[in-house]
XYZ file of C-alpha atoms in Angstrom:
732
model
C -14.478 -13.936 -4.767
C -15.174 -17.331 -3.193
C -17.632 -17.758 -0.383
C -20.421 -20.006 0.766
C -23.768 -18.369 0.011
C -25.417 -19.279 3.308
C -22.522 -19.669 5.768
C -20.334 -16.568 5.497
C -17.614 -17.387 7.971
C -14.731 -15.134 6.928
C -11.926 -15.131 9.495
C -12.969 -11.684 10.551
C -13.773 -8.500 8.696
C -12.971 -5.841 11.273
C -13.169 -2.057 11.016
C -10.752 0.097 13.010
C -8.800 3.327 12.455
C -9.122 6.941 13.554
C -12.558 6.163 14.969
C -11.755 2.602 15.912
C -12.812 1.533 12.414
C -10.555 -0.150 9.845
C -10.307 -3.236 7.710
C -8.638 -6.457 8.687
C -8.129 -9.340 6.340
C -10.981 -11.794 5.808
C -10.858 -15.267 4.311
C -12.863 -15.855 1.176
C -12.880 -19.650 1.215
C -15.133 -21.511 3.667
C -16.047 -25.129 4.279
C -19.291 -26.969 4.689
C -19.986 -28.827 7.908
C -17.794 -31.970 7.723
C -19.348 -35.383 8.170
C -17.811 -38.275 10.089
C -15.668 -39.375 7.148
C -14.106 -36.337 5.500
C -14.252 -32.581 5.026
C -15.860 -31.157 1.913
C -14.601 -27.773 0.707
C -17.038 -25.768 -1.396
C -15.708 -23.211 -3.897
C -18.295 -20.790 -5.166
C -17.922 -17.754 -7.425
C -20.169 -14.855 -6.485
C -21.429 -12.509 -9.212
C -23.279 -9.343 -8.240
C -25.807 -8.138 -10.813
C -27.769 -4.903 -11.228
C -30.854 -5.416 -13.447
C -32.850 -2.447 -14.777
C -35.522 -1.784 -17.381
C -35.502 0.624 -20.325
C -36.463 3.497 -17.988
C -33.473 2.808 -15.737
C -35.539 1.371 -12.860
C -34.254 -1.570 -10.827
C -36.131 -4.812 -11.543
C -36.691 -6.588 -8.224
C -38.796 -9.642 -9.184
C -36.208 -11.828 -10.952
C -35.441 -15.362 -9.768
C -32.843 -18.047 -10.402
C -34.489 -19.381 -13.628
C -34.242 -15.869 -15.165
C -30.415 -15.878 -15.183
C -27.697 -17.665 -17.113
C -23.995 -17.420 -16.243
C -21.036 -18.317 -18.467
C -17.405 -18.748 -17.432
C -14.903 -18.477 -20.281
C -17.817 -19.057 -22.676
C -19.051 -22.231 -20.950
C -22.506 -22.224 -19.352
C -22.358 -22.885 -15.619
C -24.912 -24.430 -13.272
C -26.238 -21.724 -10.972
C -26.158 -22.645 -7.289
C -28.230 -19.661 -6.149
C -29.638 -16.295 -7.193
C -30.615 -14.007 -4.308
C -31.889 -10.448 -4.126
C -29.721 -8.665 -1.566
C -31.033 -5.513 0.087
C -28.773 -3.101 1.947
C -29.720 -1.902 5.411
C -30.989 1.642 5.734
C -29.428 3.387 8.669
C -27.841 0.116 9.800
C -31.104 -1.295 11.221
C -33.436 -4.107 10.273
C -36.891 -2.944 9.129
C -39.661 -3.718 11.580
C -42.140 -6.442 10.601
C -40.073 -7.806 7.688
C -41.475 -11.142 6.419
C -39.501 -14.285 7.157
C -38.877 -14.890 3.453
C -37.604 -11.343 2.807
C -34.252 -11.051 0.969
C -31.186 -10.844 3.243
C -30.079 -7.443 4.503
C -26.431 -6.381 4.565
C -24.295 -3.453 5.554
C -22.254 -2.144 2.638
C -20.028 0.921 2.960
C -19.583 3.373 0.103
C -15.975 4.138 -0.868
C -15.030 7.601 -2.142
C -11.622 8.275 -3.723
C -10.532 11.805 -4.635
C -7.887 11.782 -7.365
C -5.666 14.744 -6.491
C -3.027 13.613 -8.978
C -5.058 14.313 -12.125
C -7.818 16.625 -10.878
C -7.332 20.356 -11.175
C -7.607 22.048 -7.795
C -9.858 24.916 -8.841
C -12.281 22.600 -10.613
C -12.484 20.306 -7.608
C -13.095 23.241 -5.271
C -15.826 24.482 -7.589
C -17.692 21.162 -7.322
C -17.141 20.263 -3.664
C -20.559 21.536 -2.464
C -22.355 19.486 -5.113
C -20.249 16.394 -4.378
C -20.926 16.717 -0.646
C -24.673 17.007 -1.267
C -24.637 13.756 -3.237
C -22.643 11.954 -0.540
C -25.152 13.162 2.046
C -27.928 11.663 -0.057
C -26.142 8.309 0.301
C -26.335 8.719 4.069
C -30.094 9.061 3.749
C -30.310 5.507 2.370
C -28.128 4.195 5.183
C -24.694 3.961 3.546
C -21.588 4.432 5.676
C -18.835 6.288 3.825
C -15.042 5.964 3.826
C -12.951 8.636 2.038
C -9.485 8.302 0.463
C -7.254 10.622 -1.539
C -4.611 9.883 -4.168
C -2.125 12.612 -3.287
C 0.166 14.395 -5.729
C 3.241 12.846 -4.108
C 1.975 9.395 -5.072
C 0.789 8.269 -1.646
C -2.713 7.023 -0.918
C -4.207 8.832 2.106
C -7.137 7.831 4.314
C -9.030 11.111 4.787
C -11.906 9.644 6.812
C -12.487 6.118 8.140
C -15.917 4.595 7.915
C -18.543 7.009 9.247
C -22.116 8.187 8.932
C -21.365 11.587 10.484
C -22.153 14.421 8.045
C -19.695 16.815 9.688
C -16.811 14.341 9.389
C -17.620 13.637 5.744
C -17.733 17.372 5.029
C -14.272 17.777 6.590
C -12.931 14.888 4.509
C -14.274 16.391 1.278
C -12.744 19.739 2.206
C -9.345 18.071 2.797
C -9.173 16.776 -0.784
C -6.682 19.126 -2.396
C -6.658 18.497 -6.109
C -3.575 18.975 -8.245
C -2.041 22.417 -8.534
C 0.240 21.682 -11.486
C -1.840 23.743 -13.862
C -1.188 26.795 -11.708
C 2.552 26.463 -12.372
C 3.285 28.257 -15.619
C 6.804 26.823 -15.853
C 5.732 23.254 -15.090
C 6.656 20.486 -17.510
C 2.925 19.935 -18.076
C 2.533 23.267 -19.871
C 0.143 21.787 -22.406
C 0.137 24.606 -25.001
C 3.929 24.520 -25.291
C 4.068 20.806 -26.122
C 2.371 21.306 -29.469
C 5.546 22.352 -31.273
C 7.451 19.611 -29.439
C 10.767 21.486 -29.213
C 10.368 24.176 -26.566
C 12.964 23.559 -23.810
C 11.600 22.827 -20.358
C 13.458 22.440 -17.083
C 12.553 19.150 -15.419
C 13.174 18.470 -11.722
C 13.751 14.803 -10.943
C 14.557 13.018 -7.699
C 18.236 13.036 -6.868
C 19.312 15.501 -9.583
C 19.503 19.249 -10.007
C 17.259 19.159 -13.032
C 18.013 19.036 -16.727
C 16.823 20.521 -19.996
C 14.728 18.522 -22.435
C 12.084 19.262 -25.021
C 8.655 20.144 -23.652
C 7.174 17.166 -25.497
C 9.531 14.718 -23.771
C 8.942 16.469 -20.465
C 5.202 16.101 -20.915
C 5.552 12.404 -21.762
C 7.745 11.692 -18.737
C 5.484 13.551 -16.321
C 2.384 11.883 -17.772
C 3.928 8.462 -17.243
C 4.715 9.357 -13.637
C 1.120 10.494 -13.095
C -0.134 7.250 -14.644
C 2.042 5.088 -12.395
C 1.072 7.003 -9.248
C -2.614 6.780 -10.139
C -2.596 3.031 -10.809
C -0.549 2.224 -7.703
C -2.825 4.428 -5.586
C -6.012 2.801 -6.869
C -4.553 -0.650 -6.272
C -3.735 0.416 -2.722
C -7.297 1.599 -2.051
C -8.815 -1.541 -3.532
C -6.551 -3.718 -1.447
C -7.934 -2.092 1.713
C -11.610 -2.535 0.827
C -11.406 -5.831 -1.071
C -12.437 -7.986 1.912
C -15.693 -6.181 2.655
C -18.500 -8.670 2.165
C -20.533 -8.433 -1.035
C -20.573 -5.704 -3.648
C -18.202 -2.775 -3.081
C -19.221 0.530 -4.688
C -16.347 2.959 -5.259
C -16.862 6.559 -6.407
C -13.720 7.785 -8.194
C -13.697 11.601 -8.371
C -11.117 12.306 -11.057
C -10.204 14.464 -13.992
C -9.238 11.299 -15.885
C -6.490 8.689 -15.907
C -3.556 9.731 -18.146
C -3.161 8.005 -21.495
C 0.272 6.789 -22.578
C -0.555 6.845 -26.311
C 1.496 9.984 -26.841
C 2.281 9.706 -30.536
C -1.229 10.559 -31.678
C -0.875 14.085 -30.231
C 2.298 15.083 -32.017
C 3.673 15.588 -35.481
C 2.872 12.699 -37.820
C 0.007 11.271 -35.784
C 0.488 7.840 -34.263
C -1.147 4.644 -33.140
C -2.495 3.268 -29.892
C 0.050 1.955 -27.409
C -1.462 -1.537 -27.639
C -0.102 -1.756 -31.188
C 3.211 0.085 -31.069
C 5.284 2.064 -28.603
C 7.193 5.083 -29.834
C 9.599 5.116 -26.915
C 10.088 3.539 -23.526
C 8.380 6.509 -21.895
C 5.177 5.499 -23.684
C 5.136 2.387 -21.506
C 5.034 2.264 -17.736
C 6.129 0.111 -14.853
C 3.777 -0.569 -12.003
C 5.755 -2.605 -9.522
C 3.033 -5.233 -9.101
C 2.303 -4.175 -5.513
C 0.137 -7.215 -4.850
C 2.535 -9.774 -6.378
C -0.277 -11.495 -8.215
C 0.285 -10.290 -11.746
C 3.678 -11.938 -12.107
C 4.879 -9.126 -14.356
C 7.946 -7.009 -13.616
C 8.851 -5.607 -17.018
C 7.735 -2.466 -18.769
C 4.262 -2.848 -20.251
C 1.959 -0.614 -22.236
C -0.524 1.587 -20.453
C -3.498 -0.328 -21.802
C -2.119 -3.631 -20.476
C -1.665 -2.173 -17.017
C -5.130 -0.610 -17.143
C -6.580 -4.037 -17.992
C -4.839 -5.462 -14.916
C -6.463 -2.744 -12.794
C -9.915 -3.673 -14.102
C -9.262 -7.373 -13.507
C -8.182 -6.720 -9.939
C -11.388 -4.766 -9.285
C -13.553 -7.480 -10.844
C -11.809 -10.196 -8.846
C -12.880 -8.515 -5.613
C -16.416 -7.355 -6.487
C -15.341 -3.703 -6.633
C -17.548 -1.599 -8.899
C -16.315 1.814 -10.054
C -18.524 4.866 -10.427
C -16.498 7.685 -11.982
C -17.281 11.384 -11.577
C -15.368 14.234 -13.185
C -15.397 17.210 -10.776
C -16.310 19.682 -13.500
C -17.060 19.837 -17.208
C -13.457 19.602 -18.329
C -14.048 19.811 -22.034
C -16.080 22.982 -21.657
C -13.175 24.644 -19.873
C -10.300 22.835 -21.513
C -9.066 25.772 -23.587
C -10.394 28.762 -21.702
C -9.741 27.568 -18.187
C -6.809 25.223 -18.482
C -4.747 26.745 -21.256
C -5.167 30.507 -21.294
C -5.932 31.156 -17.616
C -3.241 28.923 -16.227
C -0.429 29.153 -18.773
C 0.014 32.829 -19.709
C 3.784 32.754 -19.257
C 4.143 29.336 -20.836
C 2.289 30.513 -23.913
C 4.469 33.601 -24.002
C 7.596 31.430 -24.083
C 6.373 29.124 -26.786
C 7.500 29.655 -30.382
C 3.862 29.142 -31.350
C 2.650 31.971 -29.110
C 2.857 34.682 -31.740
C 0.282 33.027 -33.952
C -1.641 31.514 -31.060
C -1.921 27.785 -30.498
C -1.251 25.859 -33.684
C -3.341 22.795 -32.868
C -5.660 23.516 -29.918
C -7.824 20.536 -30.846
C -5.002 18.216 -29.706
C -5.243 19.667 -26.181
C -8.925 18.744 -26.067
C -8.147 15.299 -27.470
C -5.677 14.635 -24.654
C -8.386 15.468 -22.139
C -11.007 13.390 -23.976
C -8.728 10.353 -23.780
C -8.154 10.845 -20.052
C -11.909 11.133 -19.439
C -12.618 8.133 -21.670
C -10.544 6.003 -19.307
C -13.059 6.798 -16.543
C -15.905 5.453 -18.661
C -13.915 2.309 -19.484
C -13.083 1.729 -15.813
C -16.751 2.078 -14.851
C -18.281 0.087 -17.702
C -15.849 -2.820 -17.359
C -16.508 -3.197 -13.619
C -20.313 -2.970 -13.837
C -20.631 0.662 -12.735
C -21.359 3.971 -14.441
C -19.480 7.154 -15.390
C -20.944 10.581 -14.641
C -19.332 13.015 -17.053
C -20.343 16.328 -18.516
C -22.924 18.912 -17.531
C -25.665 16.535 -16.344
C -23.461 14.281 -14.211
C -24.910 15.241 -10.843
C -28.451 14.609 -12.036
C -27.335 11.225 -13.391
C -25.700 10.399 -10.071
C -28.842 11.260 -8.112
C -30.932 9.067 -10.384
C -28.740 6.016 -9.940
C -28.451 6.141 -6.125
C -31.652 4.200 -5.455
C -31.126 1.847 -8.403
C -27.560 0.684 -7.720
C -26.882 1.426 -4.078
C -29.934 -0.021 -2.331
C -30.142 -3.594 -3.670
C -28.608 -6.059 -6.116
C -28.749 -9.707 -7.144
C -26.070 -12.116 -5.978
C -25.565 -15.179 -8.187
C -23.302 -18.074 -7.247
C -21.902 -21.065 -9.084
C -19.141 -23.641 -8.682
C -16.117 -22.728 -10.853
C -14.672 -25.089 -13.423
C -11.501 -25.868 -11.495
C -11.568 -27.786 -8.240
C -8.666 -25.718 -6.908
C -7.341 -22.229 -7.556
C -5.211 -21.912 -10.689
C -4.056 -18.296 -10.348
C -5.583 -17.369 -13.732
C -8.178 -14.832 -14.846
C -11.557 -16.203 -15.968
C -14.154 -14.214 -17.915
C -17.762 -14.027 -16.743
C -20.874 -13.261 -18.779
C -24.396 -12.990 -17.326
C -27.566 -13.129 -19.416
C -31.174 -12.504 -18.376
C -33.942 -14.406 -20.135
C -36.575 -11.716 -19.645
C -36.514 -9.392 -22.702
C -35.997 -5.638 -22.492
C -33.644 -5.622 -19.480
C -30.074 -4.404 -19.118
C -27.526 -5.856 -16.705
C -24.410 -4.589 -14.956
C -22.003 -7.152 -13.496
C -18.317 -7.840 -13.040
C -16.838 -9.449 -16.120
C -14.324 -11.833 -14.592
C -12.245 -12.929 -11.616
C -8.688 -13.928 -10.843
C -8.673 -17.336 -9.156
C -6.148 -16.538 -6.419
C -3.880 -19.233 -5.003
C -2.838 -19.286 -1.333
C 0.510 -17.764 -2.285
C -1.203 -14.937 -4.157
C -3.494 -14.306 -1.195
C -0.458 -14.093 1.049
C 1.017 -11.545 -1.342
C -2.188 -9.523 -1.116
C -2.039 -9.620 2.671
C 1.535 -8.308 2.721
C 0.629 -5.647 0.176
C -2.117 -4.395 2.488
C 0.432 -4.103 5.269
C 2.962 -2.293 3.092
C 0.442 0.303 1.890
C -1.452 0.757 5.164
C 0.587 -0.496 8.131
C -1.457 1.364 10.747
C -4.525 -0.772 9.995
C -3.034 -4.149 10.917
C -2.276 -4.780 14.590
C -3.484 -8.348 15.176
C 0.051 -9.487 16.090
C 1.700 -6.817 18.280
C 5.502 -6.706 18.100
C 8.381 -4.250 17.954
C 11.021 -3.933 15.264
C 13.855 -1.768 14.046
C 16.217 -1.797 11.119
C 19.864 -0.864 11.589
C 21.913 0.182 8.550
C 25.289 -1.537 9.069
C 27.741 0.327 6.828
C 30.299 -1.630 4.810
C 31.478 1.198 2.552
C 30.319 4.282 0.681
C 26.589 3.826 -0.121
C 26.874 0.138 0.826
C 24.932 -1.270 3.762
C 23.660 -4.468 5.310
C 20.090 -4.056 6.538
C 20.168 -5.479 10.036
C 16.606 -6.463 10.993
C 15.876 -6.736 14.707
C 12.471 -7.692 16.148
C 11.021 -8.266 19.600
C 8.130 -10.762 19.701
C 5.832 -11.855 22.512
C 4.894 -15.546 22.745
C 1.796 -14.666 24.763
C 0.546 -12.269 22.095
C 1.321 -14.634 19.233
C -0.425 -17.568 20.873
C -3.151 -15.627 22.657
C -3.584 -15.290 26.397
C -4.015 -18.728 27.965
C -3.536 -20.634 24.691
C -1.493 -23.809 24.852
C 1.952 -23.819 23.237
C 1.533 -27.349 21.896
C 1.772 -26.768 18.136
C 4.400 -25.326 15.821
C 3.572 -21.778 14.777
C 4.463 -20.849 11.199
C 4.801 -17.120 10.554
C 6.086 -15.141 7.577
C 8.059 -11.938 8.128
C 8.442 -9.274 5.463
C 10.355 -6.013 5.313
C 9.382 -3.403 2.730
C 11.648 -0.436 2.118
C 10.089 2.533 0.393
C 11.189 6.010 -0.659
C 8.879 8.636 0.916
C 9.739 11.121 -1.831
C 7.109 9.498 -4.060
C 8.802 6.841 -6.155
C 6.478 4.278 -7.731
C 6.389 0.956 -5.982
C 8.870 -0.308 -3.391
C 12.636 -0.197 -3.447
C 13.220 -3.565 -1.840
C 11.351 -6.367 -0.152
C 12.645 -9.192 2.002
C 10.422 -12.114 3.096
C 11.606 -14.718 5.625
C 9.749 -17.609 7.321
C 9.637 -17.812 11.139
C 9.180 -21.306 12.626
C 8.417 -21.431 16.362
C 8.413 -24.951 17.785
C 6.390 -25.823 20.932
C 9.426 -26.370 23.202
C 10.793 -22.924 22.337
C 7.416 -21.223 22.767
C 7.006 -22.854 26.169
C 10.459 -21.675 27.234
C 9.799 -18.029 26.324
C 6.123 -18.024 27.310
C 6.681 -15.864 30.401
C 9.267 -13.550 28.856
C 8.197 -10.022 27.969
C 9.866 -10.387 24.558
C 12.035 -12.827 22.687
C 14.286 -11.690 19.876
C 14.133 -12.776 16.256
C 16.702 -11.220 13.924
C 18.101 -11.558 10.432
C 20.098 -9.536 7.922
C 20.088 -8.781 4.222
C 22.984 -9.083 1.866
C 25.032 -6.014 1.065
C 22.879 -3.483 -0.775
C 23.421 -0.050 -2.242
C 21.432 2.807 -0.721
C 21.850 6.547 -1.047
C 21.985 8.607 2.156
C 18.432 9.768 2.882
C 15.413 8.859 4.991
C 13.443 5.831 3.837
C 10.230 4.313 5.139
C 10.538 0.776 6.533
C 7.464 -1.405 7.049
C 7.764 -4.637 9.023
C 4.931 -7.165 8.708
C 4.330 -10.553 10.322
C 1.597 -12.759 8.862
C 0.005 -15.876 10.322
C -1.605 -17.648 7.348
C -3.247 -20.319 9.509
C -5.255 -17.733 11.461
C -5.207 -14.999 8.796
C -3.670 -12.456 11.185
C -1.309 -9.605 10.393
C 0.820 -7.335 12.551
C 2.845 -4.361 11.308
C 5.383 -1.789 12.468
C 6.285 1.292 10.434
C 9.375 3.393 11.107
C 11.735 5.771 9.299
C 15.150 4.489 8.277
C 17.889 7.099 8.231
C 20.801 6.059 6.009
C 23.925 7.908 7.173
C 26.462 9.247 4.746
C 29.812 7.511 4.586
C 31.972 10.033 2.809
C 35.543 11.219 2.722
C 36.903 13.537 5.370
C 34.610 15.546 7.594
C 34.221 15.410 11.355
C 33.995 11.985 13.035
C 30.405 10.832 13.541
C 28.443 7.862 14.815
C 26.892 5.784 12.009
C 25.202 2.953 13.902
C 24.562 1.866 17.481
C 22.710 -1.209 18.675
C 22.354 -2.934 22.028
C 22.516 -6.691 22.568
C 23.632 -9.538 24.764
C 27.170 -10.951 24.700
C 27.473 -14.727 24.979
C 30.847 -16.431 25.438
C 31.865 -19.029 22.836
C 34.901 -21.255 22.211
C 35.491 -19.825 18.735
C 38.682 -17.801 18.833
C 39.151 -17.824 15.057
C 36.281 -15.956 13.397
C 35.859 -13.213 10.827
C 34.942 -10.389 13.211
C 31.939 -8.113 12.669
C 30.252 -10.424 10.196
C 26.460 -10.442 10.553
C 24.846 -13.858 10.127
C 21.979 -13.683 7.636
C 19.878 -16.344 9.358
C 19.798 -15.098 12.963
C 21.361 -11.636 12.812
C 24.145 -12.413 15.303
C 27.634 -10.908 15.091
C 30.740 -13.002 15.699
C 33.835 -11.655 17.420
C 36.601 -13.855 18.906
C 35.228 -15.894 21.821
C 31.981 -13.909 21.865
C 28.700 -13.785 19.980
C 26.637 -10.586 19.962
C 22.827 -11.059 19.945
C 21.118 -7.754 18.992
C 18.017 -6.543 20.842
C 15.249 -4.601 19.109
C 14.124 -3.396 22.547
C 16.827 -2.362 25.039
C 15.436 -4.196 28.076
C 17.950 -5.875 30.404
C 17.340 -7.898 33.557
C 18.733 -6.341 36.730
C 22.210 -7.577 37.520
C 23.036 -8.494 33.928
C 25.458 -6.865 31.558
C 24.730 -5.815 28.000
C 26.732 -5.313 24.853
C 26.983 -2.203 22.693
C 27.978 -2.391 19.030
C 28.936 0.934 17.496
C 30.113 2.138 14.082
C 31.955 5.445 13.834
C 33.162 7.086 10.632
C 36.460 8.908 11.031
C 39.323 9.974 8.833
C 41.706 9.429 11.761
C 42.444 6.207 13.617
C 39.903 6.127 16.471
C 41.127 2.934 18.129
C 42.680 4.741 21.106
C 39.736 6.998 21.819
C 38.504 6.506 25.389
C 34.768 6.004 25.998
C 32.843 7.530 28.898
C 29.310 6.245 29.658
C 26.816 7.921 31.978
C 23.256 6.974 32.943
C 20.492 9.385 33.941
C 17.210 8.104 35.322
C 14.213 9.221 33.256
C 12.184 11.643 35.347
C 15.053 12.157 37.795
C 15.867 10.238 40.936
C 18.725 8.155 42.250
C 20.390 5.363 40.376
C 22.300 7.179 37.664
C 25.940 8.105 37.320
C 28.926 6.851 35.361
C 29.104 3.285 34.092
C 31.973 1.045 33.159
C 32.408 -0.052 29.534
C 35.007 -2.644 28.591
C 36.204 -2.917 24.982
C 35.637 -6.457 23.668
C 36.681 -6.173 20.006
C 37.402 -3.449 17.444
C 38.547 -2.977 13.869
C 39.195 0.114 11.754
C 39.391 0.344 7.963
C 41.543 3.217 6.786
C 40.090 2.787 3.287
C 36.439 3.239 4.302
C 37.042 5.207 7.506
C 34.653 2.866 9.363
C 35.477 1.804 12.909
C 33.536 -1.125 14.361
C 33.663 -1.742 18.101
C 31.886 -3.929 20.673
C 31.782 -2.945 24.342
C 30.466 -4.708 27.408
C 28.401 -2.340 29.532
C 28.544 -2.754 33.313
C 24.937 -2.194 34.366
C 24.862 -4.207 37.610
C 24.547 -1.255 39.947
C 21.498 0.233 38.191
C 18.173 -0.371 39.990
C 15.078 -1.184 37.897
C 13.729 1.703 35.854
C 14.100 3.654 32.615
C 17.399 5.366 31.807
C 18.988 7.597 29.221
C 22.543 6.454 28.501
C 25.031 8.935 27.066
C 28.162 7.761 25.231
C 31.115 10.092 24.658
C 34.311 9.275 22.761
C 37.157 11.742 23.258
C 38.985 12.337 20.005
C 42.382 13.878 19.303
C 43.421 16.952 21.251
C 41.421 19.932 20.105
C 38.860 17.844 18.245
C 35.180 17.765 19.132
C 34.057 14.620 20.990
C 31.856 12.047 19.290
C 28.590 11.564 21.168
C 25.398 9.518 20.990
C 22.597 8.449 23.352
C 20.311 5.447 23.908
C 17.249 4.719 26.010
C 17.472 1.727 28.355
C 15.196 -0.161 30.741
C 16.398 -2.256 33.632
C 13.784 -4.899 34.464
C-alpha cells in the first residue's frame, strides 16, 4: 500500500518453495535519504489504474495532469503518475529509450476453487483454461497456482514458474468439488424446495443427526462460505507483498450466498437487512487480526471485508466460471446428479415444484464473482463467451498499467479503511482501479506476518529454530500446552554479527484442527527479549532453550496441527516450525500407557517446599523439591553430563512401585550402548485422574558422543504388560 515511487527498498521480497521460489515478507514503508538534522519518512498511497477507450483498447498516452484522485471524497495532490510496463519473458527490451516507462516483473496468480466448483464442469474446461494460461506465458508472465480444497485448506499446487509442463500438471491437479455426485449429500438441491425432507448430516465429532433438508442445505452452505473466504484470505496473504499490481484469476463456480430466506416459502430479504437464523450469518475467525471483529456477521459484511483486504494490497480479481453453469443448472446439476435424491423427495412425483429457485441460487453465487472483480478493478468472465473475453483482455490489463501516488491525509497509520476514487479528464475513457485501502498500523502488520506463517509455515525460514509442544495432562480432556523451543544465537544474529544490542522477538503458537474447521482453535503470542550479555554467553552454543506454557485448556483426544512462528519486527524476518500434536486420551480403566515424555536438565535448588509438577508459565520450568527441571526441545546433552526425564503415565493401578529399566542403542550400530541407570527424583500419583507424574535422573556419563535410541520399560503388576516408550538422544 505505502511505498516510495522511486526508491523501492522493501526489506526483501523473496521467492522460494518447491522450486526454490516462495514469498517472504516485504516492508511497505520506506524513508527518504535523511539529512544531517533529522529523518523524513514519506508515506505514499499507490493506486494502479487501467485506462481503456470505448473499444476496450488500453490508452497509453495519459500523463499526470489527466488524472484526479480523491480519498474519502477529498481531492488529493498527485505526487506522480507513471505508465508501468511489465517485462516480457523477464528481459529488458533491447534499445529501449532512456525515458521509457519502468519495466517490472509481475507474476500472475491462479486460484482454483474446488470448494464450490463442480468437478465434471472443471474437467470439461481444463484444456481451455490451460490454453489461456499459456497465452499469459507468451507475454512473459510467471504463474503461481493455488487450490481451495474441499476440506477447507489452501494448497499451493505450483510455485512461481514459466514452465508449460509444470503449469499443465498444476491445472490437472485441481480437483473440483464432488458433492454433486453424492445423491444423499445434504446439498441435494432439488430436495430443499419443500424444506421438510429429512437429511442425514455428518458433522465433526458426532455420529450424524437428522434435520430438514433446508436446514442441512443452509448449514453446509455456511460452511462452504467460511472455507472459501478463509482460503482466499490465505492466498492473498501470501501474494500481498509482491511489488505493484497483483492479478489474480479466480476459477470458481461462485461464492455461496447466505441470503437463504429468498429461496424458501414466503420469500425473504437480503442478509444485510435481516437474518432469519444464526446459520444465515457466518464467522470468519479474522485470520489476519486486522478486522477487529470476532462475532457472527452477515455474509455481505464479510464479503466486503474480503474486497477491502484485496484493495488494500493492490490485488485485482479476475473471475472465471469453469463452465456455463446456468445453461446446465437443471439438466446437469439436478437431474443427472440427484436421481436418488429426487426419488426421495415428496415433490418428486410431480417433478420439481420451483425449479427457478435452483437457478436463482446459482445466479446469486455467480453474481458474487462479478462483484468481487468489479470492486477490485478487475473483470468477470462468465457465460458462453468467457474465454473469448479473457483472450481479449490479456494484452489490455496484463501488459501495462498506470501507477498513481499521493500522500494520504493522515501523517501516521490509523488502522482504518479509506475510499479511493480516480477520475480521468479526457472524455470517453473508462477506468479500473482499487477503490480503497486499509491504513495498517505496525501491530496490524505484525498480525498479517503471523497469519502468513500460520497458513503457510513452509514458506518462512528466515529464522531457523526447532520447537515442540508437549501436552501435559491434568485430567480428562484437560491439558497444559508445554511449549519448548531450541534457538541459535548465531542464526538469530547472523554469522559474525555483534551481540551488542537487545533483540526483540515475538513468538506465536497456532493450534489448528486438520479436519477442516474454520479458523484456528487457539493462539498464544509471547514476547522474547534477548539482552546482549545473554546473547554473548550463548553465542557459541549449538542451541539455547526458550520455553513457556499455557494455562489449563480443554482439548479432545485427536491429532492437531501446531505452528510455531518467531518474528523479528525490526528486520522483518520470520521463522516457522510446523508439527502434529497428538492429544492422548485420559480415560477410565484400560491398560496403562505413557501420556507424555520430555527430556531436560535438572538443576539443584534450595527450595524444599514447592508444589511439585507445576509448570511455570513464563519459562516452562517444573519445580520439584530441591530441583528444577528445565525442558529441552532438542535432546542434546554434553558428554559426561546427566539429564532428566519427566514422564506421565495413565494407570488405573498405583504405579509408584514399578521399576524402570533404561537401555541405549547406538544409531547405526557400534559400541557404546547398553543399560543405563535411572534414579527416581520425585513422583506423584492421582487416584482420581489415574495420572502418575515422575522425574528421573538419567546416568549418561559412560556414553561416548553419538546418536542413540533410548528405550524405557516400566514393569507393571505380575501378569500385566509392561509400559514402554522410546526417545532419540545425542551425546555431544
